[in-house]
């Protein structure tokens, strides 16, 4: 089971990441442009991460105990929620890395090819 401390540890290990309090919650963003790639919810039991809008429904349908939307808040954004209790450390890392990749500008991705998304062959 992942915790808020695990989110913080992993998120801050990603290149260019920093923590900043916003909307009363810890957010994890890229220092260069301030793009948010993760945010802990008020209760530290879930987090918001970037997710393409066209992928959310499938993820939520496949694992509704893990993924969800906060009604009225996530509807119009490429963002979704993840319940921390449903994650192990490896899955938490994968989710945060994917969200970081979506927020990272090209120069940052190019500077860290080991973290760039695998290319399709």
CSV table of C-alpha atoms in Angstrom, one decimal, residues 5-118:
chain,number,residue,atom,x,y,z
A,5,UNK,CA,5.3,9.9,1.9
A,6,UNK,CA,5.9,7.4,-1.0
A,7,UNK,CA,4.3,9.8,-3.4
A,8,UNK,CA,6.6,12.6,-2.2
A,9,UNK,CA,9.7,10.4,-2.3
A,10,UNK,CA,9.1,9.2,-5.8
A,11,UNK,CA,7.8,12.4,-7.3
A,12,UNK,CA,10.7,14.4,-6.0
A,13,UNK,CA,13.2,11.8,-7.4
A,14,UNK,CA,12.1,12.7,-10.9
A,15,UNK,CA,14.3,15.3,-12.8
A,16,UNK,CA,13.2,18.9,-12.3
A,17,UNK,CA,10.5,18.1,-9.8
A,18,UNK,CA,9.7,20.2,-6.8
A,19,UNK,CA,6.9,20.4,-4.3
A,20,UNK,CA,4.7,23.4,-3.9
A,21,UNK,CA,1.6,23.9,-1.8
A,22,UNK,CA,-1.4,24.9,-4.0
A,23,UNK,CA,-5.1,24.8,-3.4
A,24,UNK,CA,-4.3,23.7,0.2
A,25,UNK,CA,-2.6,20.5,-1.1
A,26,UNK,CA,1.0,19.4,-1.9
A,27,UNK,CA,1.5,19.5,-5.6
A,28,UNK,CA,4.5,18.1,-7.6
A,29,UNK,CA,5.5,20.2,-10.5
A,30,UNK,CA,8.3,20.9,-12.9
A,31,UNK,CA,10.6,23.7,-11.8
A,32,UNK,CA,11.2,25.1,-15.2
A,33,UNK,CA,7.5,26.0,-16.1
A,34,UNK,CA,5.6,25.0,-13.0
A,35,UNK,CA,3.6,22.3,-14.8
A,36,UNK,CA,1.8,20.1,-12.2
A,37,UNK,CA,2.2,16.4,-12.8
A,38,UNK,CA,0.8,15.1,-9.4
A,39,UNK,CA,-1.1,16.4,-6.4
A,40,UNK,CA,-2.0,14.8,-3.2
A,41,UNK,CA,-5.6,15.1,-2.1
A,42,UNK,CA,-6.6,16.7,1.2
A,43,UNK,CA,-6.8,13.4,3.0
A,44,UNK,CA,-3.5,12.0,1.7
A,45,UNK,CA,-5.4,8.8,0.6
A,46,UNK,CA,-5.5,9.6,-3.1
A,47,UNK,CA,-3.6,11.7,-5.7
A,48,UNK,CA,-4.4,13.4,-8.9
A,49,UNK,CA,-2.2,12.7,-12.0
A,50,UNK,CA,-2.2,13.6,-15.6
A,51,UNK,CA,-4.1,11.2,-17.9
A,52,UNK,CA,-5.3,11.8,-21.4
A,53,UNK,CA,-9.1,12.3,-21.4
A,54,UNK,CA,-9.6,9.5,-24.0
A,55,UNK,CA,-7.9,6.9,-21.7
A,56,UNK,CA,-9.6,7.7,-18.4
A,57,UNK,CA,-12.8,5.8,-19.0
A,58,UNK,CA,-11.1,2.6,-19.9
A,59,UNK,CA,-8.8,2.7,-16.9
A,60,UNK,CA,-11.6,3.5,-14.5
A,61,UNK,CA,-13.8,0.7,-15.9
A,62,UNK,CA,-10.9,-1.8,-15.7
A,63,UNK,CA,-9.9,-0.9,-12.1
A,64,UNK,CA,-12.6,1.2,-10.4
A,65,UNK,CA,-11.2,0.5,-6.9
A,66,UNK,CA,-8.0,2.2,-8.1
A,67,UNK,CA,-8.9,5.0,-10.5
A,68,UNK,CA,-11.7,7.5,-10.4
A,69,UNK,CA,-12.7,11.1,-11.3
A,70,UNK,CA,-13.6,13.8,-8.8
A,71,UNK,CA,-16.9,14.9,-10.2
A,72,UNK,CA,-17.0,18.6,-11.1
A,73,UNK,CA,-13.3,18.9,-10.8
A,74,UNK,CA,-11.6,16.5,-13.2
A,75,UNK,CA,-14.3,16.4,-15.9
A,76,UNK,CA,-12.8,18.9,-18.2
A,77,UNK,CA,-9.1,18.2,-17.6
A,78,UNK,CA,-6.6,15.6,-18.7
A,79,UNK,CA,-6.5,14.5,-15.0
A,80,UNK,CA,-7.7,11.6,-12.9
A,81,UNK,CA,-7.5,10.3,-9.3
A,82,UNK,CA,-5.7,7.3,-8.0
A,83,UNK,CA,-6.3,5.6,-4.6
A,84,UNK,CA,-3.0,5.2,-2.9
A,85,UNK,CA,-4.1,2.1,-0.9
A,86,UNK,CA,-4.6,0.2,-4.2
A,87,UNK,CA,-0.9,0.7,-5.3
A,88,UNK,CA,2.3,-1.0,-4.6
A,89,UNK,CA,5.6,0.9,-4.9
A,90,UNK,CA,6.3,-0.2,-8.5
A,91,UNK,CA,2.9,0.8,-9.7
A,92,UNK,CA,3.1,4.1,-7.9
A,93,UNK,CA,6.4,4.8,-9.6
A,94,UNK,CA,5.0,3.9,-13.1
A,95,UNK,CA,2.0,6.1,-12.7
A,96,UNK,CA,4.0,9.1,-11.4
A,97,UNK,CA,6.6,8.6,-14.2
A,98,UNK,CA,3.9,8.5,-16.8
A,99,UNK,CA,2.3,11.7,-15.5
A,100,UNK,CA,5.8,13.4,-15.3
A,101,UNK,CA,6.4,12.4,-19.0
A,102,UNK,CA,3.1,14.1,-20.0
A,103,UNK,CA,4.1,17.3,-18.2
A,104,UNK,CA,7.8,17.4,-19.1
A,105,UNK,CA,8.9,19.7,-21.9
A,106,UNK,CA,10.9,18.1,-24.8
A,107,UNK,CA,14.3,19.4,-23.6
A,108,UNK,CA,13.8,17.8,-20.2
A,109,UNK,CA,12.8,14.5,-21.8
A,110,UNK,CA,15.7,14.6,-24.2
A,111,UNK,CA,18.1,15.2,-21.3
A,112,UNK,CA,16.8,12.0,-19.6
A,113,UNK,CA,16.4,9.4,-22.3
A,114,UNK,CA,16.4,6.7,-19.7
A,115,UNK,CA,13.0,8.1,-18.5
A,116,UNK,CA,11.5,8.8,-21.9
A,117,UNK,CA,8.6,6.7,-23.0
A,118,UNK,CA,9.5,3.6,-24.9
